[in-house]
């Protein structure tokens, strides 16, 4: 089953528990608008390449379309549709006034120079400009995109708008995109928000399932989400015993746990964008931990308390689901578990805590950033984190209540909550 269809299956599973008109589920089964772009891009060498770009504006019942931009060679329409649908569900679960969208470019950003990356991002922003805006559709970072890329994107969008008509308040127009740098009116706390939000949910969960700290954790992916989550968990006494990036990982079988600051420092030393390029830090650290080198596949099957996939989709499948040894699978990546694997894990009694709840911290702080831009405000980090915690804990409590009352798995409970919110907003036909 492809990723989009597996998300639809989950949506329909949730819909069985609430009384909804059939047309409403049909409406949610299709994106409202899909945009495919083919544009010519001149490389530094003078060679011209045709690049495919996508934006899916899935549903805007709850507010302007909102969702990240992914730069990856495997990006395709089916994946973007799937990720856009997840944004609809996620935004409804954490109660932010946004609909769902997603976009991306089918390129390998590691193959581009920084100048090429900027030119391509500006081209993408120009092409999308007629269809996006602070009250219409608001992109953000995702895999291989970061605050620098968002800054270029916002700058180009404002230039396009300014050329058409003189823009009075350019600063407010920056709300067209979130995840910008602090110097360019980004929000304090946005960089760590997805990991921090996940941490708030995990702490609530731990209180309820009765497992005792210190807990061992394996994390796949060391980009924005994985590295921040690793750092926060380390700071709060969890034993992060395995980490990895696309090249592989390291495992501390003594269960002492890595010093995550060292891992991060090592990456900083390389002077690369976090998450945009492989900087080989894990590979270097692996040398220090000699016997601890593992593959990404091995990481998923380690005997740990908590497994956190925080890289890409479809890493836990029917092939490896029976080999997962963690007690809790805490999804931070979008769609890391296939529908078939989900069923196997549920049967095996492994507690699967879903992406649409756990990784919503990013979009919550994106909402705060958008709000600050629109209202010309600047919030303190304390205010951002207080707001983030409040929203994450409230969403978790609601999902947990449905999970207990309806005796469904946590993913179905999360989808039920989202559908309840979306149904309240649906217009009478
Ligand atoms: P990122 O580009 O910053 O980092 C991705 C990490 O995954 C890197 O360490 C990379 O080396 C690793 N990776 C890539 N391909 C891999 C593979 N085949 N096997 C193992 N590791 C691989 O991306 P990110 O922003 O951290 O996003 C990670 C996941 O979290 C994605 O699923 C994304 O959609 C989701 N997410 C991100 C945010 C956000 O705010 N950035 C918010 C919600 C969800």
Short mmCIF file of C-alpha atoms and ligand atoms in Angstrom, two decimals:
data_model
loop_
_atom_site.label_atom_id
_atom_site.label_comp_id
_atom_site.label_asym_id
_atom_site.label_seq_id
_atom_site.Cartn_x
_atom_site.Cartn_y
_atom_site.Cartn_z
CA UNK A 1 0.00 0.00 0.00
CA UNK A 2 1.42 3.43 -0.84
CA UNK A 3 1.86 5.99 1.95
CA UNK A 4 -1.09 8.15 0.90
CA UNK A 5 -3.49 5.21 0.80
CA UNK A 6 -2.30 3.97 4.16
CA UNK A 7 -3.07 7.41 5.67
CA UNK A 8 -6.54 7.29 4.08
CA UNK A 9 -7.11 3.85 5.59
CA UNK A 10 -6.23 5.29 8.98
CA UNK A 11 -8.58 8.23 8.42
CA UNK A 12 -11.43 5.85 7.59
CA UNK A 13 -10.63 3.71 10.64
CA UNK A 14 -10.99 6.81 12.85
CA UNK A 15 -14.19 7.85 11.07
CA UNK A 16 -15.91 4.61 12.15
CA UNK A 17 -16.06 5.95 15.70
CA UNK A 18 -17.88 9.17 14.93
CA UNK A 19 -21.07 9.92 13.14
CA UNK A 20 -20.01 11.74 10.01
CA UNK A 21 -21.79 12.21 6.69
CA UNK A 22 -20.08 9.96 4.10
CA UNK A 23 -19.45 12.92 1.78
CA UNK A 24 -17.24 14.47 4.46
CA UNK A 25 -14.80 11.56 4.46
CA UNK A 26 -14.87 11.60 0.65
CA UNK A 27 -14.01 15.29 0.77
CA UNK A 28 -11.05 14.57 3.07
CA UNK A 29 -9.89 11.77 0.79
CA UNK A 30 -8.75 14.22 -1.90
CA UNK A 31 -6.54 17.30 -1.72
CA UNK A 32 -8.28 20.54 -2.62
CA UNK A 33 -5.46 21.66 -4.91
CA UNK A 34 -2.26 20.11 -6.22
CA UNK A 35 0.43 22.14 -7.95
CA UNK A 36 3.18 20.54 -10.04
CA UNK A 37 5.95 22.77 -11.34
CA UNK A 38 8.59 22.00 -13.95
CA UNK A 39 11.14 24.74 -14.11
CA UNK A 40 14.44 25.22 -15.85
CA UNK A 41 17.33 25.73 -13.48
CA UNK A 42 20.79 26.88 -14.54
CA UNK A 43 23.56 25.30 -12.50
CA UNK A 44 26.90 26.99 -11.68
CA UNK A 45 28.44 25.01 -14.54
CA UNK A 46 26.00 26.60 -17.03
CA UNK A 47 24.20 23.29 -17.52
CA UNK A 48 20.38 23.58 -17.41
CA UNK A 49 18.26 21.05 -15.53
CA UNK A 50 14.50 20.66 -15.38
CA UNK A 51 13.47 20.51 -11.72
CA UNK A 52 10.15 19.21 -10.45
CA UNK A 53 8.47 21.08 -7.62
CA UNK A 54 5.26 20.32 -5.77
CA UNK A 55 2.79 22.02 -3.44
CA UNK A 56 -0.33 20.26 -2.20
CA UNK A 57 -2.97 22.44 -0.54
CA UNK A 58 -4.92 19.66 1.05
CA UNK A 59 -7.64 21.24 3.15
CA UNK A 60 -8.29 24.65 4.69
CA UNK A 61 -11.35 24.05 6.87
CA UNK A 62 -9.47 25.17 9.99
CA UNK A 63 -7.47 28.05 8.48
CA UNK A 64 -4.80 28.89 5.87
CA UNK A 65 -2.94 25.93 4.39
CA UNK A 66 0.21 25.14 6.36
CA UNK A 67 3.04 22.67 5.93
CA UNK A 68 6.74 22.26 5.23
CA UNK A 69 8.93 22.13 2.15
CA UNK A 70 11.09 19.06 1.62
CA UNK A 71 14.16 18.93 -0.63
CA UNK A 72 14.97 15.33 -1.45
CA UNK A 73 15.68 13.36 -4.59
CA UNK A 74 12.77 10.97 -3.85
CA UNK A 75 10.11 13.68 -3.41
CA UNK A 76 7.03 12.87 -5.51
CA UNK A 77 3.35 13.83 -5.62
CA UNK A 78 2.15 10.78 -3.71
CA UNK A 79 4.52 11.49 -0.82
CA UNK A 80 3.62 15.20 -0.72
CA UNK A 81 -0.13 14.38 -0.74
CA UNK A 82 0.43 12.01 2.17
CA UNK A 83 2.45 14.56 4.15
CA UNK A 84 -0.15 17.27 3.43
CA UNK A 85 -2.95 15.03 4.74
CA UNK A 86 -0.90 14.40 7.90
CA UNK A 87 -0.67 18.19 8.35
CA UNK A 88 -4.48 18.47 8.21
CA UNK A 89 -4.76 15.84 10.94
CA UNK A 90 -1.89 17.22 13.03
CA UNK A 91 -3.11 20.82 13.01
CA UNK A 92 -6.56 19.67 14.05
CA UNK A 93 -5.17 17.53 16.91
CA UNK A 94 -3.16 20.37 18.47
CA UNK A 95 -5.85 22.95 17.73
CA UNK A 96 -3.94 25.52 15.69
CA UNK A 97 -5.97 27.63 13.20
CA UNK A 98 -4.38 26.13 10.11
CA UNK A 99 -5.32 23.72 7.37
CA UNK A 100 -2.84 21.26 5.87
CA UNK A 101 -0.34 21.52 3.03
CA UNK A 102 3.09 20.26 2.02
CA UNK A 103 5.56 20.88 -0.77
CA UNK A 104 8.98 20.06 -2.01
CA UNK A 105 11.58 19.83 -4.71
CA UNK A 106 12.79 16.57 -6.22
CA UNK A 107 16.50 17.32 -5.88
CA UNK A 108 19.43 16.14 -3.83
CA UNK A 109 20.48 19.34 -2.05
CA UNK A 110 23.85 17.80 -1.19
CA UNK A 111 24.68 17.90 -4.90
CA UNK A 112 24.21 21.69 -5.05
CA UNK A 113 26.50 24.55 -4.09
CA UNK A 114 25.13 27.07 -1.61
CA UNK A 115 24.63 29.58 -4.44
CA UNK A 116 22.68 27.00 -6.44
CA UNK A 117 20.56 26.16 -3.38
CA UNK A 118 19.70 29.84 -2.96
CA UNK A 119 18.89 30.38 -6.65
CA UNK A 120 16.72 27.29 -6.73
CA UNK A 121 14.87 28.28 -3.56
CA UNK A 122 14.22 31.77 -4.94
CA UNK A 123 12.94 30.27 -8.19
CA UNK A 124 10.61 27.98 -6.24
CA UNK A 125 9.32 30.91 -4.16
CA UNK A 126 8.69 32.97 -7.31
CA UNK A 127 6.77 30.11 -8.93
CA UNK A 128 4.66 29.51 -5.84
CA UNK A 129 4.13 33.21 -5.02
CA UNK A 130 0.72 33.55 -6.74
CA UNK A 131 -0.66 30.65 -4.68
CA UNK A 132 0.74 31.31 -1.22
CA UNK A 133 0.58 34.13 1.36
CA UNK A 134 0.25 34.78 5.10
CA UNK A 135 -3.53 34.26 4.97
CA UNK A 136 -3.49 31.66 2.22
CA UNK A 137 -0.70 29.11 2.43
CA UNK A 138 2.35 29.21 4.71
CA UNK A 139 5.35 26.92 4.07
CA UNK A 140 7.97 25.92 6.69
CA UNK A 141 11.11 23.76 6.94
CA UNK A 142 11.11 19.98 6.60
CA UNK A 143 13.71 17.40 5.55
CA UNK A 144 16.84 19.13 4.15
CA UNK A 145 15.44 22.64 4.52
CA UNK A 146 16.29 25.07 7.31
CA UNK A 147 16.00 28.68 8.52
CA UNK A 148 18.44 29.97 5.90
CA UNK A 149 16.33 28.48 3.12
CA UNK A 150 13.17 29.92 4.70
CA UNK A 151 14.83 33.39 4.82
CA UNK A 152 15.61 33.25 1.09
CA UNK A 153 12.08 32.05 0.43
CA UNK A 154 10.46 34.90 2.41
CA UNK A 155 12.75 37.49 0.84
CA UNK A 156 11.91 36.38 -2.70
CA UNK A 157 8.18 36.24 -1.99
CA UNK A 158 8.24 39.82 -0.65
CA UNK A 159 10.21 40.99 -3.67
CA UNK A 160 7.65 39.47 -6.05
CA UNK A 161 4.75 41.09 -4.15
CA UNK A 162 6.55 44.43 -3.92
CA UNK A 163 7.13 44.49 -7.67
CA UNK A 164 3.42 43.99 -8.31
CA UNK A 165 2.20 46.60 -5.86
CA UNK A 166 4.07 48.70 -3.33
CA UNK A 167 3.97 46.75 -0.09
CA UNK A 168 3.56 48.96 3.00
CA UNK A 169 4.40 46.56 5.79
CA UNK A 170 7.03 44.18 4.47
CA UNK A 171 7.61 42.72 7.93
CA UNK A 172 4.06 41.39 8.13
CA UNK A 173 4.54 39.67 4.77
CA UNK A 174 7.32 37.61 6.36
CA UNK A 175 4.46 35.58 7.87
CA UNK A 176 4.28 33.86 4.45
CA UNK A 177 6.78 31.35 5.78
CA UNK A 178 7.76 30.12 9.24
CA UNK A 179 10.97 28.60 10.55
CA UNK A 180 12.90 31.75 9.59
CA UNK A 181 16.10 32.76 11.37
CA UNK A 182 15.82 34.89 14.52
CA UNK A 183 17.46 37.83 12.70
CA UNK A 184 14.72 37.65 10.09
CA UNK A 185 11.74 37.61 12.48
CA UNK A 186 11.72 33.88 13.17
CA UNK A 187 10.48 32.79 16.60
CA UNK A 188 12.58 31.94 19.59
CA UNK A 189 12.31 28.21 20.23
CA UNK A 190 11.29 27.22 16.67
CA UNK A 191 14.52 25.32 16.02
CA UNK A 192 13.99 23.01 19.01
CA UNK A 193 10.18 23.06 18.95
CA UNK A 194 9.50 19.71 17.29
CA UNK A 195 11.86 17.87 19.66
CA UNK A 196 10.66 19.84 22.65
CA UNK A 197 7.01 19.14 21.81
CA UNK A 198 7.80 15.43 21.50
CA UNK A 199 9.51 15.52 24.88
CA UNK A 200 6.41 17.04 26.55
CA UNK A 201 4.25 14.23 25.15
CA UNK A 202 6.75 11.54 26.13
CA UNK A 203 6.89 12.77 29.74
CA UNK A 204 3.07 12.64 29.99
CA UNK A 205 3.05 9.17 28.50
CA UNK A 206 5.72 7.86 30.88
CA UNK A 207 3.65 9.03 33.86
CA UNK A 208 0.74 6.93 32.64
CA UNK A 209 2.34 3.70 31.45
CA UNK A 210 4.32 3.08 34.61
CA UNK A 211 7.79 2.47 33.15
CA UNK A 212 10.63 3.55 35.41
CA UNK A 213 13.38 6.06 34.54
CA UNK A 214 16.20 6.04 33.52
CA UNK A 215 14.99 4.77 30.18
CA UNK A 216 17.18 3.80 27.24
CA UNK A 217 16.46 5.42 23.88
CA UNK A 218 17.54 4.81 20.28
CA UNK A 219 17.01 7.64 17.81
CA UNK A 220 17.15 7.30 14.04
CA UNK A 221 17.97 10.59 12.27
CA UNK A 222 20.17 13.35 13.60
CA UNK A 223 18.77 16.38 11.82
CA UNK A 224 16.57 19.07 13.30
CA UNK A 225 14.16 16.67 14.96
CA UNK A 226 16.48 13.81 15.96
CA UNK A 227 19.37 15.90 17.28
CA UNK A 228 17.17 18.24 19.29
CA UNK A 229 15.16 15.38 20.71
CA UNK A 230 18.39 13.56 21.63
CA UNK A 231 19.76 16.65 23.40
CA UNK A 232 16.58 17.29 25.37
CA UNK A 233 16.21 13.65 26.43
CA UNK A 234 19.88 13.52 27.48
CA UNK A 235 19.42 16.72 29.54
CA UNK A 236 16.40 15.20 31.30
CA UNK A 237 18.08 11.99 32.34
CA UNK A 238 17.16 9.58 29.54
CA UNK A 239 19.99 7.34 28.31
CA UNK A 240 20.38 7.97 24.58
CA UNK A 241 22.26 4.81 23.66
CA UNK A 242 22.00 4.92 19.87
CA UNK A 243 21.88 7.66 17.25
CA UNK A 244 22.22 7.60 13.48
CA UNK A 245 22.07 9.62 10.32
CA UNK A 246 21.75 8.60 6.70
CA UNK A 247 25.27 7.08 6.77
CA UNK A 248 24.62 4.84 9.77
CA UNK A 249 24.96 5.13 13.51
CA UNK A 250 26.59 4.38 16.82
CA UNK A 251 25.40 2.22 19.69
CA UNK A 252 26.55 2.21 23.27
CA UNK A 253 25.75 -1.33 24.34
CA UNK A 254 26.84 -0.60 27.94
CA UNK A 255 23.68 1.58 28.19
CA UNK A 256 25.63 4.48 29.72
CA UNK A 257 24.25 6.79 27.05
CA UNK A 258 26.08 9.22 24.78
CA UNK A 259 27.02 12.73 25.68
CA UNK A 260 24.80 14.43 23.13
CA UNK A 261 26.65 17.74 23.46
CA UNK A 262 29.73 15.97 22.14
CA UNK A 263 27.75 14.62 19.22
CA UNK A 264 26.41 18.07 18.43
CA UNK A 265 29.78 19.77 18.91
CA UNK A 266 31.31 17.39 16.47
CA UNK A 267 28.73 18.39 13.88
CA UNK A 268 29.26 22.09 14.54
CA UNK A 269 32.99 21.68 14.06
CA UNK A 270 32.29 20.61 10.50
CA UNK A 271 30.61 23.95 9.88
CA UNK A 272 27.67 22.61 7.88
CA UNK A 273 23.93 23.29 8.04
CA UNK A 274 22.28 21.09 10.61
CA UNK A 275 20.28 18.53 8.77
CA UNK A 276 21.00 19.83 5.28
CA UNK A 277 24.16 17.99 4.50
CA UNK A 278 25.74 14.91 5.88
CA UNK A 279 28.52 16.24 8.03
CA UNK A 280 29.90 12.90 9.02
CA UNK A 281 29.94 13.66 12.73
CA UNK A 282 28.33 10.39 13.65
CA UNK A 283 30.81 8.61 11.47
CA UNK A 284 33.67 10.33 13.31
CA UNK A 285 32.17 9.60 16.69
CA UNK A 286 31.70 6.03 15.67
CA UNK A 287 35.45 5.76 15.37
CA UNK A 288 35.76 6.94 18.98
CA UNK A 289 33.28 4.33 20.12
CA UNK A 290 35.06 1.73 18.02
CA UNK A 291 32.87 -1.33 18.34
CA UNK A 292 29.60 0.62 18.37
CA UNK A 293 29.08 1.17 14.66
CA UNK A 294 25.63 0.07 13.52
CA UNK A 295 23.47 0.35 10.45
CA UNK A 296 20.15 2.15 10.41
CA UNK A 297 18.37 -1.19 10.14
CA UNK A 298 20.18 -2.51 13.23
CA UNK A 299 19.33 0.61 15.21
CA UNK A 300 15.62 -0.07 14.79
CA UNK A 301 15.97 -3.53 16.29
CA UNK A 302 17.99 -2.63 19.40
CA UNK A 303 16.88 -3.78 22.87
CA UNK A 304 15.91 -0.33 24.19
CA UNK A 305 12.94 1.02 26.14
CA UNK A 306 12.05 3.68 23.59
CA UNK A 307 12.65 3.69 19.85
CA UNK A 308 12.36 7.07 18.11
CA UNK A 309 12.40 7.10 14.31
CA UNK A 310 13.14 10.74 13.41
CA UNK A 311 14.34 10.57 9.80
CA UNK A 312 12.10 9.43 6.96
CA UNK A 313 8.92 7.44 6.29
CA UNK A 314 8.41 3.68 5.90
CA UNK A 315 11.37 2.47 7.96
CA UNK A 316 9.29 0.08 10.08
CA UNK A 317 7.58 -2.35 7.76
CA UNK A 318 6.08 -5.84 7.80
CA UNK A 319 9.68 -7.10 7.31
CA UNK A 320 11.13 -5.78 10.57
CA UNK A 321 8.04 -5.15 12.78
CA UNK A 322 8.33 -8.56 14.39
CA UNK A 323 11.97 -7.82 15.30
CA UNK A 324 11.38 -4.51 17.10
CA UNK A 325 12.38 -4.95 20.73
CA UNK A 326 11.50 -1.52 22.15
CA UNK A 327 8.54 -1.27 24.54
CA UNK A 328 7.49 2.09 23.12
CA UNK A 329 7.70 3.19 19.51
CA UNK A 330 7.61 6.96 19.65
CA UNK A 331 7.25 8.32 16.10
CA UNK A 332 8.90 11.69 15.47
CA UNK A 333 9.36 11.36 11.69
CA UNK A 334 6.25 11.58 9.57
CA UNK A 335 4.95 8.16 8.58
CA UNK A 336 7.85 5.96 9.77
CA UNK A 337 5.55 2.94 10.29
CA UNK A 338 3.64 1.29 7.45
CA UNK A 339 -0.01 0.31 8.03
CA UNK A 340 0.94 -3.39 7.99
CA UNK A 341 3.75 -2.88 10.52
CA UNK A 342 1.41 -0.86 12.73
CA UNK A 343 -0.94 -3.84 13.01
CA UNK A 344 1.90 -6.23 13.82
CA UNK A 345 3.23 -3.90 16.55
CA UNK A 346 -0.22 -3.39 18.06
CA UNK A 347 -0.73 -7.17 18.20
CA UNK A 348 2.65 -7.58 19.87
CA UNK A 349 1.67 -5.10 22.57
CA UNK A 350 4.27 -2.49 21.60
CA UNK A 351 2.88 0.93 22.40
CA UNK A 352 2.95 2.98 19.19
CA UNK A 353 2.66 6.72 19.83
CA UNK A 354 1.79 8.44 16.54
CA UNK A 355 3.62 11.08 14.48
CA UNK A 356 0.55 13.30 14.13
CA UNK A 357 0.63 13.93 17.87
CA UNK A 358 4.33 13.67 18.77
CA UNK A 359 5.87 15.92 16.12
CA UNK A 360 3.24 18.68 16.16
CA UNK A 361 5.49 20.96 18.25
CA UNK A 362 7.04 22.38 15.08
CA UNK A 363 3.76 23.57 13.66
CA UNK A 364 2.63 24.94 17.03
CA UNK A 365 5.68 27.20 17.25
CA UNK A 366 5.27 27.96 13.54
CA UNK A 367 1.82 29.23 14.49
CA UNK A 368 3.39 31.35 17.25
CA UNK A 369 5.92 32.74 14.73
CA UNK A 370 3.15 33.57 12.23
CA UNK A 371 1.13 35.22 15.01
CA UNK A 372 4.13 37.31 16.15
CA UNK A 373 4.82 38.47 12.55
CA UNK A 374 1.18 39.41 11.92
CA UNK A 375 0.87 41.31 15.22
CA UNK A 376 4.41 42.76 15.22
CA UNK A 377 5.22 41.02 18.51
CA UNK A 378 8.36 39.31 19.83
CA UNK A 379 7.82 36.60 22.42
CA UNK A 380 10.35 35.38 24.98
CA UNK A 381 11.56 31.78 24.85
CA UNK A 382 9.71 31.13 28.13
CA UNK A 383 6.43 32.32 26.63
CA UNK A 384 6.94 30.18 23.51
CA UNK A 385 7.79 27.05 25.50
CA UNK A 386 4.93 27.62 27.95
CA UNK A 387 2.49 27.88 25.04
CA UNK A 388 4.03 24.84 23.36
CA UNK A 389 3.79 22.71 26.49
CA UNK A 390 0.20 23.75 27.12
CA UNK A 391 -0.91 22.80 23.62
CA UNK A 392 1.03 19.50 23.50
CA UNK A 393 -0.15 18.35 26.93
CA UNK A 394 -3.76 19.28 26.19
CA UNK A 395 -3.67 17.37 22.90
CA UNK A 396 -2.06 14.35 24.57
CA UNK A 397 -4.68 14.31 27.34
CA UNK A 398 -7.51 14.40 24.81
CA UNK A 399 -5.95 11.61 22.73
CA UNK A 400 -5.30 9.52 25.87
CA UNK A 401 -8.91 9.94 27.01
CA UNK A 402 -10.24 8.71 23.65
CA UNK A 403 -7.69 5.84 23.72
CA UNK A 404 -8.99 4.72 27.12
CA UNK A 405 -12.70 5.30 26.49
CA UNK A 406 -12.93 3.81 23.00
CA UNK A 407 -10.29 1.10 23.58
CA UNK A 408 -8.53 1.88 20.30
CA UNK A 409 -4.82 2.26 19.56
CA UNK A 410 -3.28 5.70 20.10
CA UNK A 411 -3.07 6.48 16.38
CA UNK A 412 -6.78 5.82 15.88
CA UNK A 413 -7.52 7.91 18.98
CA UNK A 414 -5.52 10.81 17.52
CA UNK A 415 -7.38 10.57 14.19
CA UNK A 416 -10.73 10.50 16.03
CA UNK A 417 -9.81 13.74 17.81
CA UNK A 418 -8.77 15.37 14.52
CA UNK A 419 -11.97 14.27 12.79
CA UNK A 420 -14.08 15.63 15.64
CA UNK A 421 -12.42 19.04 15.25
CA UNK A 422 -12.69 19.02 11.46
CA UNK A 423 -16.35 17.97 11.62
CA UNK A 424 -17.15 20.93 13.89
CA UNK A 425 -15.74 23.25 11.21
CA UNK A 426 -17.42 21.66 8.19
CA UNK A 427 -19.90 23.87 6.41
CA UNK A 428 -23.55 22.77 6.17
CA UNK A 429 -24.24 21.68 2.63
P1 LIG B 1 16.56 16.91 8.61
O1 LIG B 1 16.80 17.02 7.16
O2 LIG B 1 16.98 18.01 9.49
O3 LIG B 1 17.21 15.55 9.16
C1 LIG B 1 16.95 14.30 8.63
C2 LIG B 1 17.89 13.29 9.26
O4 LIG B 1 17.55 11.99 8.79
C3 LIG B 1 19.35 13.50 8.93
O5 LIG B 1 20.15 13.20 10.06
C4 LIG B 1 19.62 12.49 7.82
O6 LIG B 1 20.99 12.10 7.77
C5 LIG B 1 18.73 11.35 8.27
N1 LIG B 1 18.33 10.48 7.17
C6 LIG B 1 17.98 10.83 5.91
N2 LIG B 1 17.69 9.74 5.19
C7 LIG B 1 17.86 8.68 6.00
C8 LIG B 1 17.74 7.29 5.83
N3 LIG B 1 17.42 6.76 4.64
N4 LIG B 1 17.97 6.49 6.91
C9 LIG B 1 18.33 7.03 8.09
N5 LIG B 1 18.47 8.33 8.30
C10 LIG B 1 18.24 9.15 7.27
O7 LIG B 1 14.98 16.63 8.75
P2 LIG B 1 14.07 16.91 10.03
O8 LIG B 1 13.51 18.26 9.89
O9 LIG B 1 14.79 16.50 11.24
O10 LIG B 1 12.87 15.90 9.75
C11 LIG B 1 12.93 14.52 10.13
C12 LIG B 1 11.53 13.95 10.12
O11 LIG B 1 10.69 14.70 11.01
C13 LIG B 1 10.81 14.01 8.78
O12 LIG B 1 9.96 12.89 8.67
C14 LIG B 1 10.00 15.29 8.87
O13 LIG B 1 8.88 15.28 8.00
C15 LIG B 1 9.57 15.21 10.32
N6 LIG B 1 9.17 16.48 10.90
C16 LIG B 1 10.02 17.55 10.92
C17 LIG B 1 9.61 18.73 11.54
C18 LIG B 1 10.52 19.93 11.65
O14 LIG B 1 10.14 20.88 12.34
N7 LIG B 1 11.69 19.92 11.08
C19 LIG B 1 8.33 18.82 12.10
C20 LIG B 1 7.50 17.70 12.06
C21 LIG B 1 7.93 16.54 11.47
#
